[in-house]
Tab-separated table of C-alpha atoms in Angstrom:
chain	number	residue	atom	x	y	z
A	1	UNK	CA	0.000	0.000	0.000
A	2	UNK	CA	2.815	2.349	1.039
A	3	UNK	CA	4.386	1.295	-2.354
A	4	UNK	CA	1.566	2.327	-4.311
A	5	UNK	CA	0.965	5.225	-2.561
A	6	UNK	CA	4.333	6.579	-3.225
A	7	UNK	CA	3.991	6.296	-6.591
A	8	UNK	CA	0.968	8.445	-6.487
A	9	UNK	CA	2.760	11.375	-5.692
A	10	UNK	CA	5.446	10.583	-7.675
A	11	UNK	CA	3.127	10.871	-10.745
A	12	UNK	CA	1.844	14.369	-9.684
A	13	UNK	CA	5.372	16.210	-9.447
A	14	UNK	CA	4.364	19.500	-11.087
A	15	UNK	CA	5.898	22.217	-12.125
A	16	UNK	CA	3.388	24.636	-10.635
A	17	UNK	CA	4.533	26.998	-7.448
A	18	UNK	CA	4.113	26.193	-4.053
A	19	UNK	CA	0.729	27.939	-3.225
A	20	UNK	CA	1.118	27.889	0.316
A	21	UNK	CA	0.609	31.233	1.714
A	22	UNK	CA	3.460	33.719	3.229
A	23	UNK	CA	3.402	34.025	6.971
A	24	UNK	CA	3.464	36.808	8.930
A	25	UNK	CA	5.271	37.563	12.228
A	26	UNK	CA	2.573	36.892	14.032
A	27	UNK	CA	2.153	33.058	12.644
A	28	UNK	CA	1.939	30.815	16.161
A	29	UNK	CA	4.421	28.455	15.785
A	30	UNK	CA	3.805	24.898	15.968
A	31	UNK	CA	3.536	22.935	19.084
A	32	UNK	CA	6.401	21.399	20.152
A	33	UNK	CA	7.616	19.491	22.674
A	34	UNK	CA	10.720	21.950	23.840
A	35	UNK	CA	13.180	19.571	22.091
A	36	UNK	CA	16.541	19.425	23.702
A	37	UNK	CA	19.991	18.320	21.565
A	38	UNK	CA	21.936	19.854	19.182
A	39	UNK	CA	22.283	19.444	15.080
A	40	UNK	CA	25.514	20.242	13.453
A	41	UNK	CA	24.587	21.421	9.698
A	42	UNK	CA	26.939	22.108	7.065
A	43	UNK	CA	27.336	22.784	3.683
A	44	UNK	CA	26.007	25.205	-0.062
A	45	UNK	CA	26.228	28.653	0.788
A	46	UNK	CA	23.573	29.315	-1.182
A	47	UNK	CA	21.498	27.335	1.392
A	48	UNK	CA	22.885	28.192	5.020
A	49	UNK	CA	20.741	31.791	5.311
A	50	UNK	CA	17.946	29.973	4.765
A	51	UNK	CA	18.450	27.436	7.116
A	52	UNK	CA	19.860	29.013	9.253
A	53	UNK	CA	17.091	31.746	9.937
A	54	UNK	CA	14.987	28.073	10.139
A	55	UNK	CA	17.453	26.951	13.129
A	56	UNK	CA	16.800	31.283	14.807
A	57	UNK	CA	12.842	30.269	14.518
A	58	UNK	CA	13.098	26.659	15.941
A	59	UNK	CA	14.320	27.739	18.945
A	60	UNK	CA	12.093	30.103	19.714
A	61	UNK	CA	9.656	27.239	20.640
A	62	UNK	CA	12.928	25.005	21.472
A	63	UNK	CA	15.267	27.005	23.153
A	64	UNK	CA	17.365	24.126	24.882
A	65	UNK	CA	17.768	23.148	21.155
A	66	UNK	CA	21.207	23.849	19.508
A	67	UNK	CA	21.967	24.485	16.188
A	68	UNK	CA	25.277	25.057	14.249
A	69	UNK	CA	24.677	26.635	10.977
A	70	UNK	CA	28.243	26.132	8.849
A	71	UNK	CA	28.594	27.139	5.001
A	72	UNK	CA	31.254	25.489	3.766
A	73	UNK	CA	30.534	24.231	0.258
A	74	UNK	CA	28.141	20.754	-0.039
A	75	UNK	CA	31.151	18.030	-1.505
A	76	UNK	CA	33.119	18.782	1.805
A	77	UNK	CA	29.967	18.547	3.663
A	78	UNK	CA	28.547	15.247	2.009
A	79	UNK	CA	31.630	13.629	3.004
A	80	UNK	CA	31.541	15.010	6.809
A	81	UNK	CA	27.738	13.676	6.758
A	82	UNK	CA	29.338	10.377	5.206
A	83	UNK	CA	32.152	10.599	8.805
A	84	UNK	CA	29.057	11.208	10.966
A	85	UNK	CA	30.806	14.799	11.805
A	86	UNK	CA	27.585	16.617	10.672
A	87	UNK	CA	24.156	15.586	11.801
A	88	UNK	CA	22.719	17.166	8.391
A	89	UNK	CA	24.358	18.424	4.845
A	90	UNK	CA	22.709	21.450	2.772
A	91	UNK	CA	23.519	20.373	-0.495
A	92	UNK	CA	22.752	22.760	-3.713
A	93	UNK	CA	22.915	20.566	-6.531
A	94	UNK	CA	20.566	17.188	-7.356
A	95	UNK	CA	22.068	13.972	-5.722
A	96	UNK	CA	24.088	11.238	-8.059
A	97	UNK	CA	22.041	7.792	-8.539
A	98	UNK	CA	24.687	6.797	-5.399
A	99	UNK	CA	24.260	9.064	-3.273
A	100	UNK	CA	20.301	8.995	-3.743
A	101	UNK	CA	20.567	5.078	-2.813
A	102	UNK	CA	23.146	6.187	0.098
A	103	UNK	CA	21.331	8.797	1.400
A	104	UNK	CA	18.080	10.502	2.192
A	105	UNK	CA	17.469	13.875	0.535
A	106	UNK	CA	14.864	16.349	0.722
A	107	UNK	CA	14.124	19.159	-1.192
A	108	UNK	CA	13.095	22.664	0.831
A	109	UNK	CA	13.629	25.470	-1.509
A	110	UNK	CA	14.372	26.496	-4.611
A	111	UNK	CA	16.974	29.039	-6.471
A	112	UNK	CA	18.283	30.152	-9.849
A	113	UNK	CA	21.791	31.370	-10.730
A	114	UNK	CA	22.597	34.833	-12.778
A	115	UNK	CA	25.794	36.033	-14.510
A	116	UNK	CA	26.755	39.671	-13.039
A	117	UNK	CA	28.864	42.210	-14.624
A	118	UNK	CA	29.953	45.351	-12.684
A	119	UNK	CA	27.616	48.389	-13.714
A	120	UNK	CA	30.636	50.399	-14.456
A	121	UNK	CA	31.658	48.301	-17.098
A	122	UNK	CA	32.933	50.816	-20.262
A	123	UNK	CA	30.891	49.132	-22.782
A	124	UNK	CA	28.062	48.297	-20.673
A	125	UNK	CA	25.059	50.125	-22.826
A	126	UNK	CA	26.582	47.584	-25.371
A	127	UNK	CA	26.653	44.569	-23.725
A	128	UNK	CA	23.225	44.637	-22.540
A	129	UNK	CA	21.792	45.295	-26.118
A	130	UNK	CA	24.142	42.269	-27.338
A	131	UNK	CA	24.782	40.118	-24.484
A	132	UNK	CA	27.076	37.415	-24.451
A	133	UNK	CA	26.316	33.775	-26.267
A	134	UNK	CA	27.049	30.497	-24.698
A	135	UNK	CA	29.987	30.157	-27.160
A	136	UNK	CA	31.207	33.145	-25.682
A	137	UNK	CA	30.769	31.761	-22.513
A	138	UNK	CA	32.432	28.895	-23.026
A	139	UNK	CA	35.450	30.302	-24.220
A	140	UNK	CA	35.448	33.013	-21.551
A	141	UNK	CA	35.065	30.477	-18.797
A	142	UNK	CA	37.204	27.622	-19.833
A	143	UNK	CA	40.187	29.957	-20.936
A	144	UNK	CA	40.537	28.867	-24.355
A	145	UNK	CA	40.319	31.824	-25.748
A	146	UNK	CA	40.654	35.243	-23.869
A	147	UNK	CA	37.497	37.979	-24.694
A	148	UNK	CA	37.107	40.859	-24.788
A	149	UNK	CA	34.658	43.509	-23.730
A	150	UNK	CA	35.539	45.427	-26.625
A	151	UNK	CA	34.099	43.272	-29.048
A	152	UNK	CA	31.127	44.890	-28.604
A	153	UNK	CA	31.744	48.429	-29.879
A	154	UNK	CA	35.213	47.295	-32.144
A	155	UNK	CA	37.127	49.927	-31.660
A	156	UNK	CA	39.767	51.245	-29.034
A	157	UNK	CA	42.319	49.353	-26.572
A	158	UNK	CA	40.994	45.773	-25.877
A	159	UNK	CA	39.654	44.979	-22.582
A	160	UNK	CA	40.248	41.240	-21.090
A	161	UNK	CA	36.992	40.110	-19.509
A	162	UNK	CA	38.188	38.982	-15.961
A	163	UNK	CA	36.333	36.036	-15.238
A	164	UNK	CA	35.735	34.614	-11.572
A	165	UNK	CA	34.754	31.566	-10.593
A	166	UNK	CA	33.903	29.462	-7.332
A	167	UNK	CA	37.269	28.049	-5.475
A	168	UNK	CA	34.872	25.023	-3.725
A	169	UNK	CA	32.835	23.176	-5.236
A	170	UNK	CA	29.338	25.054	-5.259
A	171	UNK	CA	26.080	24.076	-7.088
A	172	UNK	CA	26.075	27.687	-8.605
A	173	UNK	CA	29.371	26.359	-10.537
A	174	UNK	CA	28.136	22.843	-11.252
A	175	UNK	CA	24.511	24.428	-12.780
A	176	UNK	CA	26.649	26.764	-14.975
A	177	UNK	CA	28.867	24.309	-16.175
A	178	UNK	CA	26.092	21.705	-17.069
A	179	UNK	CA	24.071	25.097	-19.226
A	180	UNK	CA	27.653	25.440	-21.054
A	181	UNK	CA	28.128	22.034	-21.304
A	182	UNK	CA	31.538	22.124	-19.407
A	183	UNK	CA	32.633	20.233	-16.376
A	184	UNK	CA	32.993	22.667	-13.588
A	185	UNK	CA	36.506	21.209	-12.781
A	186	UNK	CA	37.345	22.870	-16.966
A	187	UNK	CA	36.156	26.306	-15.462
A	188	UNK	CA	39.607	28.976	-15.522
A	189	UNK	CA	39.521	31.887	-13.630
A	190	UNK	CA	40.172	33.903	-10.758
A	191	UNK	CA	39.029	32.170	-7.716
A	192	UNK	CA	36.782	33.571	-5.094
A	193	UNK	CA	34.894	31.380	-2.112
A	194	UNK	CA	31.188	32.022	-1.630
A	195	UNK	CA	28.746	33.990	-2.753
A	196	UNK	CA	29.866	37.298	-0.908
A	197	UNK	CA	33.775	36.817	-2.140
A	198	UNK	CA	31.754	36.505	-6.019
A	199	UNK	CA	29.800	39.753	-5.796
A	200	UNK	CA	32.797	41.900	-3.817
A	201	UNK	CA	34.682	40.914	-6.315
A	202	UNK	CA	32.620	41.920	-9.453
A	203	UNK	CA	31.760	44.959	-7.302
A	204	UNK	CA	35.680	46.335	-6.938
A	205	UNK	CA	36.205	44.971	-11.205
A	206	UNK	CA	34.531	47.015	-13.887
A	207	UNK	CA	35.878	44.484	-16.286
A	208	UNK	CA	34.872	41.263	-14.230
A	209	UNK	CA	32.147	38.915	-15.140
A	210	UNK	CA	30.727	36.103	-12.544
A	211	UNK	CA	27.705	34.246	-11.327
A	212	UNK	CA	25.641	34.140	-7.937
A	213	UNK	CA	22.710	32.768	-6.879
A	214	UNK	CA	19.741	35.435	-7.518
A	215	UNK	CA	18.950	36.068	-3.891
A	216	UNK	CA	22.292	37.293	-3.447
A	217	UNK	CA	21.939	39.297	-6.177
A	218	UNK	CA	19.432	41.444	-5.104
A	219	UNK	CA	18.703	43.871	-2.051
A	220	UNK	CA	15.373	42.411	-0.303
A	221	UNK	CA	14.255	44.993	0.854
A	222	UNK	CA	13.719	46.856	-1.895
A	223	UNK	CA	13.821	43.709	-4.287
A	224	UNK	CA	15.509	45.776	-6.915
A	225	UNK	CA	18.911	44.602	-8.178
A	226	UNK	CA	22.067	45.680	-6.526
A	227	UNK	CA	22.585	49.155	-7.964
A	228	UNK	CA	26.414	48.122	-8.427
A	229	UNK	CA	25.442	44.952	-10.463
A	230	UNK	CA	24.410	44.329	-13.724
A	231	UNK	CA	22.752	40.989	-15.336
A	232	UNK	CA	24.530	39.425	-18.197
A	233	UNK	CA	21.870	39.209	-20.900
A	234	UNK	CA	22.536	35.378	-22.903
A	235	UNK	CA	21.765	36.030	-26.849
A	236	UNK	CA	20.190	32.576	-26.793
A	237	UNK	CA	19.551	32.156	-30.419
A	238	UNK	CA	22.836	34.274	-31.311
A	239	UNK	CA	21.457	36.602	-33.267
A	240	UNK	CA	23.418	39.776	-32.146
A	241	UNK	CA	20.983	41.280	-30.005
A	242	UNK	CA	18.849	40.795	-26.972
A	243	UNK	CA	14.884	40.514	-27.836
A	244	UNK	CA	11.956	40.613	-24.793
A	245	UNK	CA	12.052	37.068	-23.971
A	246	UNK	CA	15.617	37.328	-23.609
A	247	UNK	CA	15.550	39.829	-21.184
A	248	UNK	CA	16.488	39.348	-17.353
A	249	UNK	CA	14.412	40.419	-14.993
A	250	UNK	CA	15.613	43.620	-12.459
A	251	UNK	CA	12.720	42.978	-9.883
A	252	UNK	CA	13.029	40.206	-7.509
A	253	UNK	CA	9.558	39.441	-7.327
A	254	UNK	CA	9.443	39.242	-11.253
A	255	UNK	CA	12.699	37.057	-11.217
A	256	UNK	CA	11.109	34.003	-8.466
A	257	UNK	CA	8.620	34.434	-10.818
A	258	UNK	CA	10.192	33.429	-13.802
A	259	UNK	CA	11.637	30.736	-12.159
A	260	UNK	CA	8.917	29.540	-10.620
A	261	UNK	CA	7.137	29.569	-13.988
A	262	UNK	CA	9.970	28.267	-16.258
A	263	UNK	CA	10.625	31.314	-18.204
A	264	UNK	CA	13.976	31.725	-17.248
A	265	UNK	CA	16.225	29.082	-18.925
A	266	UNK	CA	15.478	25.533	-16.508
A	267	UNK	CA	18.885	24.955	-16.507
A	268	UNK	CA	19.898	27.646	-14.299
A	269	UNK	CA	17.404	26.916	-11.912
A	270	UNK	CA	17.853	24.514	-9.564
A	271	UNK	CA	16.408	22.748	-5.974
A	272	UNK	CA	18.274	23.085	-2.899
A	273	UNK	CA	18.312	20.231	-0.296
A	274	UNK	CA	18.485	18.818	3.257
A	275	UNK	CA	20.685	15.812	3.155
A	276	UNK	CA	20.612	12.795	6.227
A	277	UNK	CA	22.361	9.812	5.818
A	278	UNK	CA	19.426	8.053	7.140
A	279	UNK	CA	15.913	9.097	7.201
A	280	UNK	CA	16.071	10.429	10.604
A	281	UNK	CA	15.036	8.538	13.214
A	282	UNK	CA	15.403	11.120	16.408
A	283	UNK	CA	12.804	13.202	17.703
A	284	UNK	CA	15.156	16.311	17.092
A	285	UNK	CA	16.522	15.743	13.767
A	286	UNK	CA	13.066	14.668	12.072
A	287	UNK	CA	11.098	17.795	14.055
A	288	UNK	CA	13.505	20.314	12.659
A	289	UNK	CA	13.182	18.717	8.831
A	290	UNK	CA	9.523	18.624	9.537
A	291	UNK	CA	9.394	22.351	10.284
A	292	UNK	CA	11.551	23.412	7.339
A	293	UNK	CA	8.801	21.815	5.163
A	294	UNK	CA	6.263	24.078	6.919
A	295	UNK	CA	6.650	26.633	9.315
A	296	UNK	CA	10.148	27.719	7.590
A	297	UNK	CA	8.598	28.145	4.005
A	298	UNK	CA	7.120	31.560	5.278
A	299	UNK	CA	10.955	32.912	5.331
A	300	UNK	CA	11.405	30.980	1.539
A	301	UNK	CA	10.045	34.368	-0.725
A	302	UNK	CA	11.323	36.959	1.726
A	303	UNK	CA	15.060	35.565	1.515
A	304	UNK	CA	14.880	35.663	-2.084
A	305	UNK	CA	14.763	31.629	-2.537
A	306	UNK	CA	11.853	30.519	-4.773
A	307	UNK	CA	9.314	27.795	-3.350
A	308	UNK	CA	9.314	24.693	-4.518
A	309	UNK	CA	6.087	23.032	-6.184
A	310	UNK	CA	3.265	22.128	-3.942
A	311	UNK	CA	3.209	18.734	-4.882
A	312	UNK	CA	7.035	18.033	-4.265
A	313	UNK	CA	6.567	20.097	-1.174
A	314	UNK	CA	3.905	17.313	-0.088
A	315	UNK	CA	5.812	14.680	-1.263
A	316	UNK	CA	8.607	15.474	1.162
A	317	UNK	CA	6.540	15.721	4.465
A	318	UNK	CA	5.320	12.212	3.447
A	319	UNK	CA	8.939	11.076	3.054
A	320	UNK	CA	9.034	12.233	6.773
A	321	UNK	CA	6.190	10.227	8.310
């Protein structure tokens, strides 16, 4: 029975948006049972606000409940959940056929990724009407061949495009890599670690091109783009020039909408997961994972994340029981 009932849900994965509704500060939290232990979490940077503003909210129901929150990038952390030195990994990238069979994965949230220029860029009026293609791309990020800004006006002194990537491993890196159809481990650059290193860096280099995760990219309060970034347009059927569909959106709440929807390119979208090495079994462990599947989705559009679909959403919690 449980059999077929998995296979219920999986049949009605959707792509549709999670359509439960934001909470306010004012949401009761759930009754617990003023849980006592501690949970050492490690792991994507792209993940750890997010969980850990999860961990801040747990405790305010559990406060003999401990919680260390580490970013760290997810292949070092899959192998300290592998050791037993980390009760739980954040991982930003789907699980290998192993490490599905290994493991036990959920999915709480999800994100995109977005090539950033610095606003200051000399050619910049350019290179938004043009944008870059993935040929471009490729050559730019796997140091082939060394471009140049200037091929977009052809004329005056060249200037090198400075590309940075991710020193760890990083989902960001892995999800660009698989949309050029490069192995992350081809990508040349200047290295930076993290997501704050990326955009500092793009920030102090009006000639350097990178990628973060969109929530990063943005300032949530207003949920308008960081004023010192700009997003790389891709000229996806290489035609010279940047049409409507090909434009990025500036507006956060515009930009988890196009992912949620699929009109920005699926491949730079991706889920973000909680990682066990068993399905948890202690009262702590499997209340926390429970609560990031509900309570903690009300801090999912605030952060910047997008939500997962409600159906994948659901299929988690019964993963739980």
């Amino acid at each position: 029975m449980r059999l077929f009932i998995l296979s219920i849900f999986l049949l009605i994965l959707t792509i549709s948006c999670n359509r439960i509704p934001t909470l306010d500060s004012n949401t009761p939290e759930p009754d617990q049972k003023n849980l006592q232990g501690s949970l050492k979490i490690a792991g994507a940077y792209a993940l750890a606000p997010f969980i850990q503003s999860c961990a801040d909210s747990f405790r305010l129901a559990n406060p003999y409940a401990v919680f260390r929150v580490t970013a760290t990038g997810h292949d070092s952390a899959m192998i300290s959940l592998e050791s037993g030195d980390i009760d739980l990994a954040m991982i930003s990238r789907k699980l290998g056929p192993k490490e599905e069979h290994d493991f036990f994965a959920i999915a709480v949230a999800k994100t995109g990724i977005v090539m950033i220029f610095n606003s200051k860029n000399p050619v910049r009026n350019e290179i938004l009407s043009h944008g870059l293609t993935i040929n471009d791309l490729q050559n730019a990020f796997s140091g082939e061949d060394v471009l140049f800004w200037d091929k977009f006006i052809k004329r005056g002194k060249n200037k090198p495009v400075n590309v940075y990537i991710r020193k760890e491993q990083s989902g960001a890196a892995e999800v660009l890599a698989d949309f050029l159809f490069m192995d992350p481990n081809d990508f040349r650059g200047i290295p930076v670690s993290g997501e704050n290193e990326m955009i500092a860096a793009i920030q102090k280099d009006s000639l350097g091109l990178g990628f973060c995760n969109i929530n990063d990219a943005f300032d949530l309060k207003s949920k308008e783009r960081l004023a010192f970034l700009e997003f790389l347009p891709l000229d996806l059927n290489m035609n010279g020039t940047i049409e409507d569909r090909e434009q990025i959106c500036t507006n956060l709440d515009d930009f988890q909408n196009s992912i949620c929807h699929n009109t920005y390119p699926v491949k730079l979208s991706r889920n973000l997961y909680l990682v066990a090495k068993n399905k948890p079994s202690d009262t702590l462990t499997l209340s926390f994972m429970e609560f990031v599947l509900t309570t903690g989705q009300k801090f999912i559009l605030p952060m910047g994340y997008s939500e997962i679909s409600e159906s994948l959403l659901n299929y988690n919690r019964f993963l739980l029981d």
